[in-house]
CSV table of C-alpha atoms in Angstrom, one decimal:
chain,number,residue,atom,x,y,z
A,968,UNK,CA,18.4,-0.4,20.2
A,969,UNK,CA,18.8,3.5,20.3
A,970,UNK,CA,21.5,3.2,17.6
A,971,UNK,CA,19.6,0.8,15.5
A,972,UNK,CA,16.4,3.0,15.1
A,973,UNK,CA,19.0,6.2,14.3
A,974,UNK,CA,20.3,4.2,11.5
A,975,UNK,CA,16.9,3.5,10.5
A,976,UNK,CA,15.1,6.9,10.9
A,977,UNK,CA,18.4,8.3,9.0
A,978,UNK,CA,18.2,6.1,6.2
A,979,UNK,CA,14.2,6.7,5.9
A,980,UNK,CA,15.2,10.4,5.2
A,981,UNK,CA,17.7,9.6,2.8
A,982,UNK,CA,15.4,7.6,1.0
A,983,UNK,CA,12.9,10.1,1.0
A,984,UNK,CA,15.1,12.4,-0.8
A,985,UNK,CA,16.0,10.5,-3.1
A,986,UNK,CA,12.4,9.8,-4.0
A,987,UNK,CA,11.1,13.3,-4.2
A,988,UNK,CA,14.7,14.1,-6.7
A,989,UNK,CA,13.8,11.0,-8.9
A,990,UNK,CA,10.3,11.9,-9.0
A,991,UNK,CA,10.5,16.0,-9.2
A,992,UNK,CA,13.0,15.7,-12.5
A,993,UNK,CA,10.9,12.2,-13.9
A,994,UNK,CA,7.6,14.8,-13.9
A,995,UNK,CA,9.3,17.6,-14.8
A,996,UNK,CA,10.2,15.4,-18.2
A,997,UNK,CA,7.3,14.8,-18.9
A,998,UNK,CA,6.2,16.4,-21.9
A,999,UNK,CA,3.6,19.3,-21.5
A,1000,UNK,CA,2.4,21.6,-18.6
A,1001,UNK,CA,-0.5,22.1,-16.6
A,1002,UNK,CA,-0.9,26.0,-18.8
A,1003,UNK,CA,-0.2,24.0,-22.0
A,1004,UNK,CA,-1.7,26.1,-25.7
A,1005,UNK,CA,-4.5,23.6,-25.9
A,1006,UNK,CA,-5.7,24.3,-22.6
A,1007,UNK,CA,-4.8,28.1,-22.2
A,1008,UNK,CA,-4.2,29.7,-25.6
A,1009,UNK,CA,-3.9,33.0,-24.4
A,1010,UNK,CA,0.0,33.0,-24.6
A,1011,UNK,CA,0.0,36.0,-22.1
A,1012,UNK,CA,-2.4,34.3,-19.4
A,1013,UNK,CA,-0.3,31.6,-20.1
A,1014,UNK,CA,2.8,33.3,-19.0
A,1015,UNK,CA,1.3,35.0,-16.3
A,1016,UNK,CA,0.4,32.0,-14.6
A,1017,UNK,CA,3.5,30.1,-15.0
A,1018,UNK,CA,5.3,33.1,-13.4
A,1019,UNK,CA,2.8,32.8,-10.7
A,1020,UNK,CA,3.8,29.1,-9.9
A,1021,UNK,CA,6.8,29.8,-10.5
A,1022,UNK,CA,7.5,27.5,-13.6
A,1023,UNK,CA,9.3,30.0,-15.5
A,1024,UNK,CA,12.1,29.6,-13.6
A,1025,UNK,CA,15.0,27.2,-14.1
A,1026,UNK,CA,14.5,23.7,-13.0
A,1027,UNK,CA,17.2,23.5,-10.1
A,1028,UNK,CA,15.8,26.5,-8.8
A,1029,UNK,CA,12.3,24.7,-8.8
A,1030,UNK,CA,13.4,21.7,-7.4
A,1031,UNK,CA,15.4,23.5,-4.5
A,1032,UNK,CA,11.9,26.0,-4.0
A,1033,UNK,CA,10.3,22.7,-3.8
A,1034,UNK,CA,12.6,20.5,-0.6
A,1035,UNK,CA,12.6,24.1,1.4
A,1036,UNK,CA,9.1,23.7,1.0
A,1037,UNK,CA,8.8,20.9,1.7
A,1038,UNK,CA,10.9,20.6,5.0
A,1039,UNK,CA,8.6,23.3,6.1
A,1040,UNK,CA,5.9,20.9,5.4
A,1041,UNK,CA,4.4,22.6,2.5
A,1042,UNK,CA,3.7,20.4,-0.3
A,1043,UNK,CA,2.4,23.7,-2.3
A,1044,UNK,CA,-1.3,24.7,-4.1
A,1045,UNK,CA,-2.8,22.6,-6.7
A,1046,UNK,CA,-3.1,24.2,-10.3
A,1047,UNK,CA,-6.5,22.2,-10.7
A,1048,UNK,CA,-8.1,23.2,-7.7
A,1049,UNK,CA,-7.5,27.4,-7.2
A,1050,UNK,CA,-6.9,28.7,-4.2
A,1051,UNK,CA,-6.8,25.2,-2.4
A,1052,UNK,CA,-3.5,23.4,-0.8
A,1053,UNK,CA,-2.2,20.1,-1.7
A,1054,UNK,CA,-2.1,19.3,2.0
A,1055,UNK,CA,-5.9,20.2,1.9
A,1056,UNK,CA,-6.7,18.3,-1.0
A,1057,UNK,CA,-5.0,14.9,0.2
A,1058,UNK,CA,-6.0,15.7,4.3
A,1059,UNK,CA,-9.7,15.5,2.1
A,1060,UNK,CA,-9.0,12.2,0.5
A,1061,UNK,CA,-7.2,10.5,2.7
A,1062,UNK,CA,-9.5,9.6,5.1
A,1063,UNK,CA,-11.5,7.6,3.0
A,1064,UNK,CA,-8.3,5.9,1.6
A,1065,UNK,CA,-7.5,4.9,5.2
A,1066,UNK,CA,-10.8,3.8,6.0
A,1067,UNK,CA,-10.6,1.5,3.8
A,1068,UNK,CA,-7.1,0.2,4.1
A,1069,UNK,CA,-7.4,-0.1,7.5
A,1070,UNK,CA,-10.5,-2.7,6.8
A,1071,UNK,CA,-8.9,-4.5,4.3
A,1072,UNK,CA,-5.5,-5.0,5.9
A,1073,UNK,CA,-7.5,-6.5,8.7
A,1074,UNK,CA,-9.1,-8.9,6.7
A,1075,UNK,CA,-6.5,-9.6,4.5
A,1076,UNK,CA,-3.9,-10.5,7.6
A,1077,UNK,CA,-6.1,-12.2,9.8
A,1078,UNK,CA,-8.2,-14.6,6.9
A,1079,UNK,CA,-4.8,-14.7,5.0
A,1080,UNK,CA,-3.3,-16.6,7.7
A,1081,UNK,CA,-6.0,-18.2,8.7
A,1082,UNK,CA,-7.0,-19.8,5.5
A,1083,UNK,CA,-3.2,-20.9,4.7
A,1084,UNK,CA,-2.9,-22.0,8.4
A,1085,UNK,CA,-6.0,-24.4,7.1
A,1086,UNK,CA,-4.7,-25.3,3.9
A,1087,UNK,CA,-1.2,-26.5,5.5
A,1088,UNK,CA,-2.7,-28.8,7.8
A,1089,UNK,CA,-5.1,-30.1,5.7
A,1090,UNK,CA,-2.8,-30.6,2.5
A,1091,UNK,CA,-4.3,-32.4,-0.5
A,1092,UNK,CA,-7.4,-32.2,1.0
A,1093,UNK,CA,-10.9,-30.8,-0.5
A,1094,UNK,CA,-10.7,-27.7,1.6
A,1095,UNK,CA,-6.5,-27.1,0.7
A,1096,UNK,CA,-7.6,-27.6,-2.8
A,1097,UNK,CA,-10.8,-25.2,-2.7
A,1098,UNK,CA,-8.7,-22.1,-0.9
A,1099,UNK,CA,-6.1,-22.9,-3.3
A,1100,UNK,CA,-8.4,-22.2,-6.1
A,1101,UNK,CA,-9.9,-19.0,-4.8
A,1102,UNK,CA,-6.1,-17.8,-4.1
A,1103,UNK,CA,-5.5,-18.1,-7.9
A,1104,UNK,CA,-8.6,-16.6,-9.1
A,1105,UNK,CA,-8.0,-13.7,-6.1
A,1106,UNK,CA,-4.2,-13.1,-7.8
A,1107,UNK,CA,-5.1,-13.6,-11.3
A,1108,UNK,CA,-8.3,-11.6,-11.9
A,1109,UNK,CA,-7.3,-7.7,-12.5
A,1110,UNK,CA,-9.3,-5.7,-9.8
A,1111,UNK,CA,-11.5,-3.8,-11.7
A,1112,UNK,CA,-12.8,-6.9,-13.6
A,1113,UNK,CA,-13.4,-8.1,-10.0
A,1114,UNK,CA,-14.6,-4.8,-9.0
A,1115,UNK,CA,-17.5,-4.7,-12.0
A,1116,UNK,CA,-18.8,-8.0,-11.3
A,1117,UNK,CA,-19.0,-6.9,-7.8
A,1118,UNK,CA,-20.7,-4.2,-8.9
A,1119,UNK,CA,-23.1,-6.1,-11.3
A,1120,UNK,CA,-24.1,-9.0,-9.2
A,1121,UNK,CA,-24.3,-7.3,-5.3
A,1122,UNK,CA,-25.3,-3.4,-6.7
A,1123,UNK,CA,-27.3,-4.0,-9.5
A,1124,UNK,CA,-28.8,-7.9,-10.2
A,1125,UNK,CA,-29.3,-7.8,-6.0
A,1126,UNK,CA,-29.3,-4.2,-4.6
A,1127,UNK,CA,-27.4,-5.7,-2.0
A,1128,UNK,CA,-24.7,-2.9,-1.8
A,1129,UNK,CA,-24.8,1.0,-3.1
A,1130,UNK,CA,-23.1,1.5,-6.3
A,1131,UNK,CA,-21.5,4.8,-5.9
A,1132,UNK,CA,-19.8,6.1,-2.6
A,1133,UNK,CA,-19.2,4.9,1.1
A,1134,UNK,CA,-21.9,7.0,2.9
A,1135,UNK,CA,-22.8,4.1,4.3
A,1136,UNK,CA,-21.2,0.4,6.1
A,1137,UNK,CA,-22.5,-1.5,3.1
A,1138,UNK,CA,-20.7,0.9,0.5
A,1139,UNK,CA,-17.3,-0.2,2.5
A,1140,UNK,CA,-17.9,-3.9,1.3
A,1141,UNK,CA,-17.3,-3.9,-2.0
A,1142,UNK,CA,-14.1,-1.8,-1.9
A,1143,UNK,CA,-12.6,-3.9,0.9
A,1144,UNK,CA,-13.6,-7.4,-0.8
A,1145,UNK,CA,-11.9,-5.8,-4.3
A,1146,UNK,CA,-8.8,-4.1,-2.7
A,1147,UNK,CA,-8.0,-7.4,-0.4
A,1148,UNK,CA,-7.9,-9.9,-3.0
A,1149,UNK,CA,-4.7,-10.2,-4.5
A,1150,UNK,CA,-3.2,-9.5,-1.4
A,1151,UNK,CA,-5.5,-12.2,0.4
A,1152,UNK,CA,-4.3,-14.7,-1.8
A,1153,UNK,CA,-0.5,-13.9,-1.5
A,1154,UNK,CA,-0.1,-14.2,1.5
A,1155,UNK,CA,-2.7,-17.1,2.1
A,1156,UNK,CA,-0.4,-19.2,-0.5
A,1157,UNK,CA,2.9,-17.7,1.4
A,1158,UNK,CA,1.5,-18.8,4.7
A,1159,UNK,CA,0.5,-22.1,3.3
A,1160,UNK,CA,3.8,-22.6,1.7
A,1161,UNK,CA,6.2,-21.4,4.8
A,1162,UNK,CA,3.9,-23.1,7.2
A,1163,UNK,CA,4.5,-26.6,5.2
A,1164,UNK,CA,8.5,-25.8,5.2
A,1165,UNK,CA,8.6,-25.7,9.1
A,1166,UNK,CA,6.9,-28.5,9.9
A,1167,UNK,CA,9.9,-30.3,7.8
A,1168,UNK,CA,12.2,-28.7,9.8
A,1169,UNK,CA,14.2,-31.1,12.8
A,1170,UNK,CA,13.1,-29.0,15.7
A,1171,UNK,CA,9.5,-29.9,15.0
A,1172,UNK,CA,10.2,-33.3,14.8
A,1173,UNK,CA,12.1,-33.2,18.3
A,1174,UNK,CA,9.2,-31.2,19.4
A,1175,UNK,CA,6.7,-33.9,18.6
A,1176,UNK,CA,8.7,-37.0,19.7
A,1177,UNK,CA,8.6,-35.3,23.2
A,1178,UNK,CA,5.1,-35.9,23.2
A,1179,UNK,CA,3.9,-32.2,23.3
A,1180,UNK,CA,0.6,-32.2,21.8
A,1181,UNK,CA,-0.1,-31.2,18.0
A,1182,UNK,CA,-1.8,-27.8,19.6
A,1183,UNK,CA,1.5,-26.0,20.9
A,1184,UNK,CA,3.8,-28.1,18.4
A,1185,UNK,CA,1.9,-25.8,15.4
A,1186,UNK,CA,0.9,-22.4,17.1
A,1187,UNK,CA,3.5,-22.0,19.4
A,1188,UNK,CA,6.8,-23.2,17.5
A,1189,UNK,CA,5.5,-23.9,14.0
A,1190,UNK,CA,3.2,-21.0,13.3
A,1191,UNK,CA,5.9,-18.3,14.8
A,1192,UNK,CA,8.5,-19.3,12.7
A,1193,UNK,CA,6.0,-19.7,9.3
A,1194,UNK,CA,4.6,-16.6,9.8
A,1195,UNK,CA,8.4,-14.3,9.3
A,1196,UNK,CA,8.0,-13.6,5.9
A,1197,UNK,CA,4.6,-13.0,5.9
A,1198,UNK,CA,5.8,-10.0,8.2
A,1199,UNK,CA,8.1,-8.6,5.7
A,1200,UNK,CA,5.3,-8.9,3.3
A,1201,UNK,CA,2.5,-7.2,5.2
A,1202,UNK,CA,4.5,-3.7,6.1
A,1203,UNK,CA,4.7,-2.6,2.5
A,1204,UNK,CA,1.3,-4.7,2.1
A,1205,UNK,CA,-0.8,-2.4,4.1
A,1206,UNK,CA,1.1,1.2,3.1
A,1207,UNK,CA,-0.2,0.3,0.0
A,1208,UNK,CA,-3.4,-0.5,0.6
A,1209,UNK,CA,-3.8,2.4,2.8
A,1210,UNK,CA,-3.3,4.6,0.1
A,1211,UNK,CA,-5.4,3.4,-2.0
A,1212,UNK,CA,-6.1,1.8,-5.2
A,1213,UNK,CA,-6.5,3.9,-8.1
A,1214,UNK,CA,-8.8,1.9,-10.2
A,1215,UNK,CA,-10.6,0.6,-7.8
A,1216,UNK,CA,-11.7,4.3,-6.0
A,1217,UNK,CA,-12.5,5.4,-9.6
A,1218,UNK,CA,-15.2,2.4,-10.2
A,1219,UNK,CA,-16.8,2.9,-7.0
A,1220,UNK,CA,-16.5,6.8,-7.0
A,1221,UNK,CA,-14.4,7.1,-4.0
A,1222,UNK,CA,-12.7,10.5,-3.8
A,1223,UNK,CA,-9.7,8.8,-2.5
A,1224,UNK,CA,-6.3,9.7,-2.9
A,1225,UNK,CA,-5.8,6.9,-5.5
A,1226,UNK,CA,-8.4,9.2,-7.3
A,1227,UNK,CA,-7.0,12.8,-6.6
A,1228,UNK,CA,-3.4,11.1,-8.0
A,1229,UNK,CA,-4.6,9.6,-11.4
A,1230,UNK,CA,-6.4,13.3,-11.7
A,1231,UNK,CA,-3.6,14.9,-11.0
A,1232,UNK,CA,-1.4,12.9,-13.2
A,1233,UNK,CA,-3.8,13.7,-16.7
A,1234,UNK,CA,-3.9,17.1,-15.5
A,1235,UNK,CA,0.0,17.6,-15.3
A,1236,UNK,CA,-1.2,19.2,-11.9
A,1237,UNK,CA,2.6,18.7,-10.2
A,1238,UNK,CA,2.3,19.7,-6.7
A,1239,UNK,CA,-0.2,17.2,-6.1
A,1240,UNK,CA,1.9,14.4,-8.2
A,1241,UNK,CA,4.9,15.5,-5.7
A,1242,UNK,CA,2.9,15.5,-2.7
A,1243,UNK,CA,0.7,12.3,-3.1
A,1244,UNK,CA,3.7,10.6,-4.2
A,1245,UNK,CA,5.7,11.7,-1.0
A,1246,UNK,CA,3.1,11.0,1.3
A,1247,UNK,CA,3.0,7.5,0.2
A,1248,UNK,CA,6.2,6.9,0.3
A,1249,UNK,CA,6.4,8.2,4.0
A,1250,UNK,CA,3.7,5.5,4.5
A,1251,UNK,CA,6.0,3.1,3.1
A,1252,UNK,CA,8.9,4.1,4.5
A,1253,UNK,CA,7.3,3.7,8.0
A,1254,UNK,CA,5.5,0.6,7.3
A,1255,UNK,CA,8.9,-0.6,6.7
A,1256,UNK,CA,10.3,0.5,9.9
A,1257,UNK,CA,7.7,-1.0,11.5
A,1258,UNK,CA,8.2,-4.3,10.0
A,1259,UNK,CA,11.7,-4.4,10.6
A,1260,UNK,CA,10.7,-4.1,14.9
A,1261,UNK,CA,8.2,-6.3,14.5
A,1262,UNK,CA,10.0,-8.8,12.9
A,1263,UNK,CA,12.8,-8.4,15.7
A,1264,UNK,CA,10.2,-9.0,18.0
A,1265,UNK,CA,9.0,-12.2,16.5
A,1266,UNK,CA,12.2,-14.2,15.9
A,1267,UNK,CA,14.8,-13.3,18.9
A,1268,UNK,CA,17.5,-14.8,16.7
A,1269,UNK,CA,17.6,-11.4,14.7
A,1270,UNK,CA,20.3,-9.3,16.8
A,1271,UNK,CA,20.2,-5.4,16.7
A,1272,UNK,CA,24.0,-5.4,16.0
C-alpha cells in the first residue's frame, strides 16, 4: 500500500510540472502583455513596470523565477490588483467556489444515483422515460441558457431567489441547480446504463436462483459493481465543480475563482492565470488520487501490485 501511494504522490508532482511548463510557455505566447501601449502608453512607465515584475527578462529565466517560487509556495502578486497576492486573491474566491461545489457534488452524487438506480429497475417505464428526458435536456442545454431562465422565472417573474450574490441560503440555489446539471445527468444515464449491464451478468442470475431476495440481489451485489465507473467519474467530477464554473459565477455575480480566472485571462494578468490554473489542477490531481483508493476500496478485485 506504502509503495503504491509513493508511486502515486510522485507521479502527482510530475504531472504538476508538467502542467505549470505547458501552461507558463502557452501564456507567455500569447500575444500581448498586461503593460501593453494601449493600456499604458507611456513607453517609460511601461518599462518600469515590466522591470518591476520582472518581464523584461528572458523567458527561461522567468519560468525558473516562477517553480522556485512556486515550491516556496508563492504563486506571486497580481498586476490587476496592486499590492495584493495571488494567494490572497484566490484564498478570497475560493470559498465561495467551494461552497458551492461542495453542494452541488452532493446533490449531483447522491440524486445522480438515485434517479438512475430508479430508471434501471423501472426500464421502459413512465418514470425511466421521464428522468431520461430531463437527463438530456440537463446535458444538452448550455448552462448559462439554463442559468438565465433560472434567473428569469425564480428571480424575477417569482422573486423566489436573489438575483445577484449568495448572502444568503436561497442565493446558493440557483448556482447549485445550474452547476449540477450536466453532471446530474451523466452520471444518472451512466448509473442507469452500468446498473442494467450487471444485472445481465451470471453472478446475478446465480444470486437470484438461490432465492436471496430482490433487496440484497440489487444493493448489495448489483449496485456495488454498477456504481465503479461512476467512481472514476465523480473524482475529476467534483475538482471541477469545486472550482467553479466560469459562466455560471459571472451571471450570478459570484466573485468566485471561475470569475477571478476569466478576469485574469482578458487582463493578460499571468500570475493569477498560473496560480488559478495550478491550484485547480492540484484539486484534480488529488481528486484523482482519491478516486483511485476509493475505487480499491469498492471492488477488492483491484490489487495494489
Amino acid at each position: 500500500m506504502l509503495k503504491y501511494f509513493i508511486k502515486r504522490i510522485l507521479s502527482a508532482l510530475v504531472t504538476i510540472f508538467f502542467i505549470i511548463t505547458i501552461t507558463f510557455f502557452l501564456m507567455k505566447a500569447i500575444p500581448g502583455d498586461p503593460f501593453a501601449s494601449e493600456k499604458m502608453p507611456n513607453p517609460e512607465v511601461r518599462a518600469a513596470m515590466m522591470a518591476k515584475y520582472g518581464l523584461d527578462k528572458p523567458l527561461l529565466t522567468q519560468y525558473v523565477i516562477y517553480l522556485g517560487n512556486f515550491i516556496r509556495g508563492d504563486f506571486g502578486v497580481s498586476y490587476t490588483k496592486a499590492g495584493i497576492t495571488v494567494n490572497k486573491v484566490i484564498g478570497d474566491g475560493f470559498p465561495y467556489s467551494l461552497a458551492i461545489g461542495i453542494y452541488a457534488s452532493l446533490v449531483v452524487v447522491f440524486a445522480g444515483i438515485l434517479f438512475g438506480a430508479i430508471c434501471a429497475l423501472r426500464q421502459n417505464k413512465l418514470i425511466d422515460r421521464i428522468f431520461m428526458v430531463l437527463a438530456t435536456i440537463g446535458a444538452t442545454i448550455p448552462s448559462f441558457v439554463l442559468a438565465t431562465g433560472f434567473l428569469f422565472l425564480f428571480s424575477k417573474t417569482l422573486g423566489l431567489v436573489p438575483a445577484f450574490g449568495v448572502d444568503s441560503a436561497a442565493g446558493y440555489i440557483g448556482p447549485v441547480l445550474v452547476i449540477g446539471a450536466f453532471p446530474l445527468s451523466f452520471i444518472t444515464r451512466l448509473t442507469r446504463t452500468s446498473l442494467l449491464e450487471v444485472q445481465q451478468q451470471d453472478y446475478i442470475r446465480t444470486a437470484r436462483s438461490k432465492g436471496i431476495s430482490e433487496f440484497k440481489v440489487i444493493y448489495k451485489h448489483a449496485m456495488r459493481n454498477a456504481l465503479l465507473p461512476v467512481v472514476t467519474y465523480i473524482g475529476p467530477m467534483v475538482a471541477s465543480i469545486v472550482t467553479g464554473s466560469f459562466v455560471i459565477e459571472k451571471v450570478f455575480g459570484i466573485p468566485g475563482v471561475g470569475s477571478l480566472f476569466t478576469t485574469s485571462i482578458v487582463n493578460r494578468d499571468y500570475p493569477l492565470i498560473m496560480g488559478i490554473t495550478v491550484f485547480f489542477a492540484i484539486l484534480l490531481v488529488i481528486s484523482v488520487l482519491i478516486v483511485d483508493i476509493v475505487y480499491v476500496l469498492v471492488d477488492p478485485r483491484i490489487k495494489l501490485d
